[in-house]
Amino acid sequence: MNTTPSNILVINCGSSSIKFAVINPASEQALITGIAERLGEAGAQLVWRGSQQKNTTALETADHDLAMQAILTLLAEQQLADTLIAIGHRVVHGGEAFTHSTLINKAVKQAIADCQSLAPLHNPANLLGITITEKYFSQLPQVAVFDTAFHQTMPAKAYLYAIPYRFYKEKSVRRYGFHGTSYRYVAETACQQLGIDYQHSQLLCAHLGNGCSAVAVSNGQAVDTTMGLTPLEGLVMGTRSGNLDPNLFSFLADEYGYSLEDTSRILNKESGLLGLSELSNDMRTLEEAANQGNQQAQLAISVFCYQLAKTLGGLATALPRLDGLVFTGGIGENSSFVRQQVIKQLAILGFTLDEQANQQHGNKQGVITQPGSTCALVVKTDEELMIARDTASLVNQAPATPNH
Ligand code: AMP
């Protein structure tokens, strides 16, 4: 096992889980990956994989603090604890304060706390992860990598809502965009694969997982995106509705007596593929059902694909030309059917699918369109690696002194 201090611990702390990975930034290899999950519940457990098979350790009813202790013990057992040079944290919302990843200090933690009203489910958990790792790895510098930062280059005409301007001035109500870390990774990787210069590229990227969004990237900078103030806006997702008429709130209140919380829950947790199919939020399950003739599943998939294609067509207007459309995320990387439907619907943008390449690129990477077509390709995302890269680059630039 490598004992030279050179590795990055990547932490993605959620409300009931801590995902972690130790990545060597030179080789870009993950030496261990894992998740402490169901934290605070009876079945809390630590699941991890090193170079060998998957391992599971029961954590009883561990909370985040106990789970972090268990991760620290595991890293020590695996002779990785002493190899760390820094910790990189995924932070969902950086508001307008953060345009890039940053070394964490008191002011940064306060700014993350100040964004809590914009991401009440995520930012408190992200901050908790930072506080706990500071406690157990007090000698290591820590870096925050924001989902929103990449989108901060969007112009006002793309990020403003057409509502009274005072809501933006007083409460920062605007479109922020998410999945930014994934987009930076796949956009750069796509350019490497296509042999084009990232700083002079014009791309559309669609991150299609349980959450789905798309972005237009011009000369390496985000110029428009689909997710908004929160990750509810934009595309149809697993359980989220995406775009709809905001008057639905008053309509459902009048017709069903639903409160704001009721409708918000329905739109976030009971809509999207799940709501339409009345079966599942999981695209793989829906494709299987659709293939067996389930009409609700077919309907849900067709709405998903049509709305996605329509949105990508709209985003293309933000670009002077189109060098490539990148599919990523669990659905984008694996569903040849979704990619096929979207590419066919986008014929107006000059796409012609290579059916065979599209089938073959299951979960691999590569171009899925024919020669002479506008290019579409699959890129497997790696947000952890992007966090490790940013963290390594920031700690190499700055003296490695933690500043809590
Ligand atoms: P993610 O959130 O990126 O892990 O993506 C999860 C989504 O990817 C779920 O809807 C899965 O059903 C979908 N997915 C994963 N593998 C496949 C597959 N082979 N075919 C279709 N959808 C898939």
PDB file of C-alpha atoms in Angstrom, residues 111-326:
ATOM      1  CA  ALA A 111     -20.937  31.483   3.492  1.00  0.00           C
ATOM      2  CA  ILE A 112     -22.016  27.831   3.070  1.00  0.00           C
ATOM      3  CA  ALA A 113     -24.283  28.239   6.104  1.00  0.00           C
ATOM      4  CA  ASP A 114     -25.674  31.437   4.559  1.00  0.00           C
ATOM      5  CA  CYS A 115     -26.765  29.426   1.494  1.00  0.00           C
ATOM      6  CA  GLN A 116     -28.819  27.008   3.610  1.00  0.00           C
ATOM      7  CA  SER A 117     -32.139  28.588   2.717  1.00  0.00           C
ATOM      8  CA  LEU A 118     -31.355  27.836  -0.960  1.00  0.00           C
ATOM      9  CA  ALA A 119     -30.579  24.143  -0.310  1.00  0.00           C
ATOM     10  CA  PRO A 120     -32.160  23.232   3.036  1.00  0.00           C
ATOM     11  CA  LEU A 121     -31.764  19.477   2.492  1.00  0.00           C
ATOM     12  CA  HIS A 122     -28.172  19.533   1.288  1.00  0.00           C
ATOM     13  CA  ASN A 123     -26.060  22.378   2.660  1.00  0.00           C
ATOM     14  CA  PRO A 124     -26.572  21.604   6.377  1.00  0.00           C
ATOM     15  CA  ALA A 125     -25.445  18.010   5.726  1.00  0.00           C
ATOM     16  CA  ASN A 126     -22.458  19.186   3.659  1.00  0.00           C
ATOM     17  CA  LEU A 127     -21.471  21.560   6.454  1.00  0.00           C
ATOM     18  CA  LEU A 128     -21.835  18.817   9.039  1.00  0.00           C
ATOM     19  CA  GLY A 129     -19.433  16.686   6.977  1.00  0.00           C
ATOM     20  CA  ILE A 130     -16.894  19.519   6.999  1.00  0.00           C
ATOM     21  CA  THR A 131     -17.213  20.088  10.752  1.00  0.00           C
ATOM     22  CA  ILE A 132     -16.805  16.416  11.570  1.00  0.00           C
ATOM     23  CA  THR A 133     -13.823  15.862   9.271  1.00  0.00           C
ATOM     24  CA  GLU A 134     -12.162  18.943  10.765  1.00  0.00           C
ATOM     25  CA  LYS A 135     -12.494  17.251  14.130  1.00  0.00           C
ATOM     26  CA  TYR A 136     -10.958  13.930  13.067  1.00  0.00           C
ATOM     27  CA  PHE A 137      -8.467  15.185  10.445  1.00  0.00           C
ATOM     28  CA  SER A 138      -7.542  18.508  12.075  1.00  0.00           C
ATOM     29  CA  GLN A 139      -4.098  18.622  10.469  1.00  0.00           C
ATOM     30  CA  LEU A 140      -5.415  18.436   6.888  1.00  0.00           C
ATOM     31  CA  PRO A 141      -6.516  21.328   4.666  1.00  0.00           C
ATOM     32  CA  GLN A 142     -10.082  21.022   3.401  1.00  0.00           C
ATOM     33  CA  VAL A 143     -11.567  22.164   0.121  1.00  0.00           C
ATOM     34  CA  ALA A 144     -15.192  22.824  -0.862  1.00  0.00           C
ATOM     35  CA  VAL A 145     -16.262  21.957  -4.420  1.00  0.00           C
ATOM     36  CA  PHE A 146     -19.653  23.429  -5.301  1.00  0.00           C
ATOM     37  CA  ASP A 147     -22.310  21.957  -7.624  1.00  0.00           C
ATOM     38  CA  THR A 148     -23.414  25.476  -8.484  1.00  0.00           C
ATOM     39  CA  ALA A 149     -19.997  27.104  -9.123  1.00  0.00           C
ATOM     40  CA  PHE A 150     -19.625  26.061 -12.776  1.00  0.00           C
ATOM     41  CA  HIS A 151     -22.871  27.821 -13.692  1.00  0.00           C
ATOM     42  CA  GLN A 152     -21.841  31.181 -12.244  1.00  0.00           C
ATOM     43  CA  THR A 153     -20.608  32.257 -15.697  1.00  0.00           C
ATOM     44  CA  MET A 154     -24.205  32.338 -17.007  1.00  0.00           C
ATOM     45  CA  PRO A 155     -25.294  35.783 -18.194  1.00  0.00           C
ATOM     46  CA  ALA A 156     -28.160  37.587 -16.426  1.00  0.00           C
ATOM     47  CA  LYS A 157     -30.493  36.947 -19.380  1.00  0.00           C
ATOM     48  CA  ALA A 158     -30.112  33.207 -18.678  1.00  0.00           C
ATOM     49  CA  TYR A 159     -30.221  33.205 -14.883  1.00  0.00           C
ATOM     50  CA  LEU A 160     -32.925  35.794 -14.135  1.00  0.00           C
ATOM     51  CA  TYR A 161     -36.576  34.884 -13.668  1.00  0.00           C
ATOM     52  CA  ALA A 162     -39.094  37.368 -15.053  1.00  0.00           C
ATOM     53  CA  ILE A 163     -40.479  38.220 -11.626  1.00  0.00           C
ATOM     54  CA  PRO A 164     -40.111  41.486  -9.667  1.00  0.00           C
ATOM     55  CA  TYR A 165     -36.397  42.259  -9.632  1.00  0.00           C
ATOM     56  CA  ARG A 166     -36.433  42.963  -5.911  1.00  0.00           C
ATOM     57  CA  PHE A 167     -36.617  39.201  -5.205  1.00  0.00           C
ATOM     58  CA  TYR A 168     -33.231  38.839  -6.867  1.00  0.00           C
ATOM     59  CA  LYS A 169     -31.792  41.906  -5.132  1.00  0.00           C
ATOM     60  CA  GLU A 170     -33.164  41.082  -1.690  1.00  0.00           C
ATOM     61  CA  LYS A 171     -33.115  37.273  -1.585  1.00  0.00           C
ATOM     62  CA  SER A 172     -30.876  36.182  -4.503  1.00  0.00           C
ATOM     63  CA  VAL A 173     -33.809  34.490  -6.263  1.00  0.00           C
ATOM     64  CA  ARG A 174     -32.364  33.347  -9.601  1.00  0.00           C
ATOM     65  CA  ARG A 175     -31.463  30.263 -11.594  1.00  0.00           C
ATOM     66  CA  TYR A 176     -28.297  28.657 -10.152  1.00  0.00           C
ATOM     67  CA  GLY A 177     -27.938  25.281 -11.862  1.00  0.00           C
ATOM     68  CA  PHE A 178     -26.548  22.077 -10.369  1.00  0.00           C
ATOM     69  CA  HIS A 179     -24.448  19.041 -11.462  1.00  0.00           C
ATOM     70  CA  GLY A 180     -21.653  21.552 -12.193  1.00  0.00           C
ATOM     71  CA  THR A 181     -18.840  19.255 -11.041  1.00  0.00           C
ATOM     72  CA  SER A 182     -20.089  16.513 -13.344  1.00  0.00           C
ATOM     73  CA  TYR A 183     -20.369  18.957 -16.245  1.00  0.00           C
ATOM     74  CA  ARG A 184     -16.813  20.234 -15.862  1.00  0.00           C
ATOM     75  CA  TYR A 185     -15.558  16.655 -15.908  1.00  0.00           C
ATOM     76  CA  VAL A 186     -17.583  15.399 -18.873  1.00  0.00           C
ATOM     77  CA  ALA A 187     -17.146  18.559 -20.974  1.00  0.00           C
ATOM     78  CA  GLU A 188     -13.353  18.447 -20.588  1.00  0.00           C
ATOM     79  CA  THR A 189     -13.255  14.683 -21.163  1.00  0.00           C
ATOM     80  CA  ALA A 190     -15.474  14.949 -24.257  1.00  0.00           C
ATOM     81  CA  CYS A 191     -13.114  17.531 -25.760  1.00  0.00           C
ATOM     82  CA  GLN A 192     -10.114  15.273 -25.086  1.00  0.00           C
ATOM     83  CA  GLN A 193     -11.931  12.385 -26.772  1.00  0.00           C
ATOM     84  CA  LEU A 194     -12.964  14.485 -29.761  1.00  0.00           C
ATOM     85  CA  GLY A 195      -9.524  16.089 -30.062  1.00  0.00           C
ATOM     86  CA  ILE A 196     -10.919  19.612 -29.774  1.00  0.00           C
ATOM     87  CA  ASP A 197      -9.772  22.529 -27.611  1.00  0.00           C
ATOM     88  CA  TYR A 198     -12.020  22.847 -24.519  1.00  0.00           C
ATOM     89  CA  GLN A 199     -11.482  26.614 -24.401  1.00  0.00           C
ATOM     90  CA  HIS A 200     -12.864  26.917 -27.944  1.00  0.00           C
ATOM     91  CA  SER A 201     -15.583  24.262 -27.797  1.00  0.00           C
ATOM     92  CA  GLN A 202     -19.370  24.545 -28.033  1.00  0.00           C
ATOM     93  CA  LEU A 203     -21.129  21.736 -26.187  1.00  0.00           C
ATOM     94  CA  LEU A 204     -24.462  20.613 -24.817  1.00  0.00           C
ATOM     95  CA  CYS A 205     -24.259  18.188 -21.884  1.00  0.00           C
ATOM     96  CA  ALA A 206     -27.127  16.217 -20.356  1.00  0.00           C
ATOM     97  CA  HIS A 207     -26.597  14.706 -16.900  1.00  0.00           C
ATOM     98  CA  LEU A 208     -29.374  12.108 -16.651  1.00  0.00           C
ATOM     99  CA  GLY A 209     -29.492  10.267 -13.347  1.00  0.00           C
ATOM    100  CA  ASN A 210     -32.137  10.261 -10.642  1.00  0.00           C
ATOM    101  CA  GLY A 211     -31.814  14.028 -10.958  1.00  0.00           C
ATOM    102  CA  CYS A 212     -31.587  15.295 -14.536  1.00  0.00           C
ATOM    103  CA  SER A 213     -30.332  18.548 -15.993  1.00  0.00           C
ATOM    104  CA  ALA A 214     -28.656  19.918 -19.093  1.00  0.00           C
ATOM    105  CA  VAL A 215     -26.215  22.739 -19.784  1.00  0.00           C
ATOM    106  CA  ALA A 216     -24.877  24.727 -22.723  1.00  0.00           C
ATOM    107  CA  VAL A 217     -21.097  25.217 -22.461  1.00  0.00           C
ATOM    108  CA  SER A 218     -19.443  27.813 -24.679  1.00  0.00           C
ATOM    109  CA  ASN A 219     -15.631  28.105 -24.742  1.00  0.00           C
ATOM    110  CA  GLY A 220     -15.438  26.157 -21.466  1.00  0.00           C
ATOM    111  CA  GLN A 221     -18.020  28.320 -19.673  1.00  0.00           C
ATOM    112  CA  ALA A 222     -21.617  27.502 -18.776  1.00  0.00           C
ATOM    113  CA  VAL A 223     -23.957  29.894 -20.599  1.00  0.00           C
ATOM    114  CA  ASP A 224     -27.358  28.394 -19.757  1.00  0.00           C
ATOM    115  CA  THR A 225     -28.734  25.480 -17.766  1.00  0.00           C
ATOM    116  CA  THR A 226     -32.054  23.880 -16.857  1.00  0.00           C
ATOM    117  CA  MET A 227     -32.071  23.589 -13.060  1.00  0.00           C
ATOM    118  CA  GLY A 228     -33.026  26.735 -11.215  1.00  0.00           C
ATOM    119  CA  LEU A 229     -33.206  28.191  -7.731  1.00  0.00           C
ATOM    120  CA  THR A 230     -33.556  24.574  -6.633  1.00  0.00           C
ATOM    121  CA  PRO A 231     -32.978  21.270  -8.465  1.00  0.00           C
ATOM    122  CA  LEU A 232     -36.717  20.960  -9.233  1.00  0.00           C
ATOM    123  CA  GLU A 233     -36.724  23.104 -12.378  1.00  0.00           C
ATOM    124  CA  GLY A 234     -36.097  21.868 -15.901  1.00  0.00           C
ATOM    125  CA  LEU A 235     -36.191  18.294 -17.164  1.00  0.00           C
ATOM    126  CA  VAL A 236     -38.454  15.414 -16.154  1.00  0.00           C
ATOM    127  CA  MET A 237     -36.556  13.412 -13.482  1.00  0.00           C
ATOM    128  CA  GLY A 238     -36.989  10.227 -11.439  1.00  0.00           C
ATOM    129  CA  THR A 239     -39.433  11.715  -8.923  1.00  0.00           C
ATOM    130  CA  ARG A 240     -39.247  15.444  -9.788  1.00  0.00           C
ATOM    131  CA  SER A 241     -41.662  17.077 -12.196  1.00  0.00           C
ATOM    132  CA  GLY A 242     -39.288  19.548 -13.831  1.00  0.00           C
ATOM    133  CA  ASN A 243     -40.977  22.533 -15.515  1.00  0.00           C
ATOM    134  CA  LEU A 244     -44.678  23.128 -15.052  1.00  0.00           C
ATOM    135  CA  ASP A 245     -47.172  25.921 -14.640  1.00  0.00           C
ATOM    136  CA  PRO A 246     -46.541  27.502 -11.186  1.00  0.00           C
ATOM    137  CA  ASN A 247     -50.293  28.097 -10.921  1.00  0.00           C
ATOM    138  CA  LEU A 248     -50.543  24.380 -10.202  1.00  0.00           C
ATOM    139  CA  PHE A 249     -49.918  25.299  -6.537  1.00  0.00           C
ATOM    140  CA  SER A 250     -53.171  27.306  -6.310  1.00  0.00           C
ATOM    141  CA  PHE A 251     -55.072  24.851  -8.545  1.00  0.00           C
ATOM    142  CA  LEU A 252     -54.239  21.878  -6.298  1.00  0.00           C
ATOM    143  CA  ALA A 253     -54.995  23.979  -3.208  1.00  0.00           C
ATOM    144  CA  ASP A 254     -58.451  24.837  -4.596  1.00  0.00           C
ATOM    145  CA  GLU A 255     -59.271  21.374  -5.935  1.00  0.00           C
ATOM    146  CA  TYR A 256     -57.706  19.141  -3.253  1.00  0.00           C
ATOM    147  CA  GLY A 257     -57.050  21.485  -0.322  1.00  0.00           C
ATOM    148  CA  TYR A 258     -53.321  20.801  -0.607  1.00  0.00           C
ATOM    149  CA  SER A 259     -50.941  22.981   1.398  1.00  0.00           C
ATOM    150  CA  LEU A 260     -47.714  24.396  -0.059  1.00  0.00           C
ATOM    151  CA  GLU A 261     -45.833  21.544   1.655  1.00  0.00           C
ATOM    152  CA  ASP A 262     -48.174  18.939   0.124  1.00  0.00           C
ATOM    153  CA  THR A 263     -47.690  20.183  -3.425  1.00  0.00           C
ATOM    154  CA  SER A 264     -43.975  20.708  -2.924  1.00  0.00           C
ATOM    155  CA  ARG A 265     -43.660  17.075  -1.742  1.00  0.00           C
ATOM    156  CA  ILE A 266     -45.703  15.834  -4.705  1.00  0.00           C
ATOM    157  CA  LEU A 267     -43.581  17.767  -7.209  1.00  0.00           C
ATOM    158  CA  ASN A 268     -40.272  16.692  -5.637  1.00  0.00           C
ATOM    159  CA  LYS A 269     -40.949  13.128  -4.523  1.00  0.00           C
ATOM    160  CA  GLU A 270     -44.033  11.753  -6.316  1.00  0.00           C
ATOM    161  CA  SER A 271     -43.781  13.187  -9.833  1.00  0.00           C
ATOM    162  CA  GLY A 272     -41.475  12.721 -12.826  1.00  0.00           C
ATOM    163  CA  LEU A 273     -41.067   9.170 -14.135  1.00  0.00           C
ATOM    164  CA  LEU A 274     -42.632   7.762 -10.949  1.00  0.00           C
ATOM    165  CA  GLY A 275     -45.713   9.971 -11.106  1.00  0.00           C
ATOM    166  CA  LEU A 276     -46.345   9.399 -14.795  1.00  0.00           C
ATOM    167  CA  SER A 277     -45.654   5.666 -14.859  1.00  0.00           C
ATOM    168  CA  GLU A 278     -47.384   4.910 -11.540  1.00  0.00           C
ATOM    169  CA  LEU A 279     -44.721   2.210 -11.358  1.00  0.00           C
ATOM    170  CA  SER A 280     -41.158   3.354 -10.689  1.00  0.00           C
ATOM    171  CA  ASN A 281     -38.704   6.248 -10.719  1.00  0.00           C
ATOM    172  CA  ASP A 282     -36.049   3.919 -12.107  1.00  0.00           C
ATOM    173  CA  MET A 283     -35.454   4.075 -15.867  1.00  0.00           C
ATOM    174  CA  ARG A 284     -34.168   0.516 -16.068  1.00  0.00           C
ATOM    175  CA  THR A 285     -37.338  -0.836 -14.437  1.00  0.00           C
ATOM    176  CA  LEU A 286     -39.460   1.312 -16.742  1.00  0.00           C
ATOM    177  CA  GLU A 287     -37.646   0.164 -19.874  1.00  0.00           C
ATOM    178  CA  GLU A 288     -38.186  -3.461 -18.880  1.00  0.00           C
ATOM    179  CA  ALA A 289     -41.879  -2.807 -18.217  1.00  0.00           C
ATOM    180  CA  ALA A 290     -42.250  -0.822 -21.456  1.00  0.00           C
ATOM    181  CA  ASN A 291     -40.698  -3.696 -23.413  1.00  0.00           C
ATOM    182  CA  GLN A 292     -43.323  -5.995 -21.904  1.00  0.00           C
ATOM    183  CA  GLY A 293     -46.094  -3.678 -23.101  1.00  0.00           C
ATOM    184  CA  ASN A 294     -46.730  -1.558 -19.993  1.00  0.00           C
ATOM    185  CA  GLN A 295     -48.349   1.555 -21.498  1.00  0.00           C
ATOM    186  CA  GLN A 296     -47.830   3.826 -18.495  1.00  0.00           C
ATOM    187  CA  ALA A 297     -44.112   3.024 -18.584  1.00  0.00           C
ATOM    188  CA  GLN A 298     -44.043   3.747 -22.334  1.00  0.00           C
ATOM    189  CA  LEU A 299     -45.827   7.040 -21.735  1.00  0.00           C
ATOM    190  CA  ALA A 300     -43.435   8.111 -18.967  1.00  0.00           C
ATOM    191  CA  ILE A 301     -40.377   7.349 -21.103  1.00  0.00           C
ATOM    192  CA  SER A 302     -41.811   9.177 -24.107  1.00  0.00           C
ATOM    193  CA  VAL A 303     -42.532  12.309 -22.041  1.00  0.00           C
ATOM    194  CA  PHE A 304     -39.022  12.111 -20.544  1.00  0.00           C
ATOM    195  CA  CYS A 305     -37.343  11.832 -23.969  1.00  0.00           C
ATOM    196  CA  TYR A 306     -39.480  14.418 -25.743  1.00  0.00           C
ATOM    197  CA  GLN A 307     -39.083  17.053 -23.023  1.00  0.00           C
ATOM    198  CA  LEU A 308     -35.346  16.390 -22.909  1.00  0.00           C
ATOM    199  CA  ALA A 309     -34.958  16.786 -26.687  1.00  0.00           C
ATOM    200  CA  LYS A 310     -37.100  19.927 -26.701  1.00  0.00           C
ATOM    201  CA  THR A 311     -35.000  21.450 -23.921  1.00  0.00           C
ATOM    202  CA  LEU A 312     -31.712  20.567 -25.627  1.00  0.00           C
ATOM    203  CA  GLY A 313     -33.018  22.222 -28.792  1.00  0.00           C
ATOM    204  CA  GLY A 314     -33.721  25.360 -26.748  1.00  0.00           C
ATOM    205  CA  LEU A 315     -30.311  25.299 -25.044  1.00  0.00           C
ATOM    206  CA  ALA A 316     -28.600  25.018 -28.443  1.00  0.00           C
ATOM    207  CA  THR A 317     -29.728  28.583 -29.168  1.00  0.00           C
ATOM    208  CA  ALA A 318     -27.233  29.735 -26.509  1.00  0.00           C
ATOM    209  CA  LEU A 319     -24.344  28.465 -28.687  1.00  0.00           C
ATOM    210  CA  PRO A 320     -22.893  29.831 -31.950  1.00  0.00           C
ATOM    211  CA  ARG A 321     -22.418  26.258 -33.259  1.00  0.00           C
ATOM    212  CA  LEU A 322     -22.597  22.757 -31.815  1.00  0.00           C
ATOM    213  CA  ASP A 323     -19.452  20.599 -31.541  1.00  0.00           C
ATOM    214  CA  GLY A 324     -21.024  17.846 -29.476  1.00  0.00           C
ATOM    215  CA  LEU A 325     -23.897  16.642 -27.306  1.00  0.00           C
ATOM    216  CA  VAL A 326     -22.660  14.700 -24.270  1.00  0.00           C
TER     217      VAL A 326
END
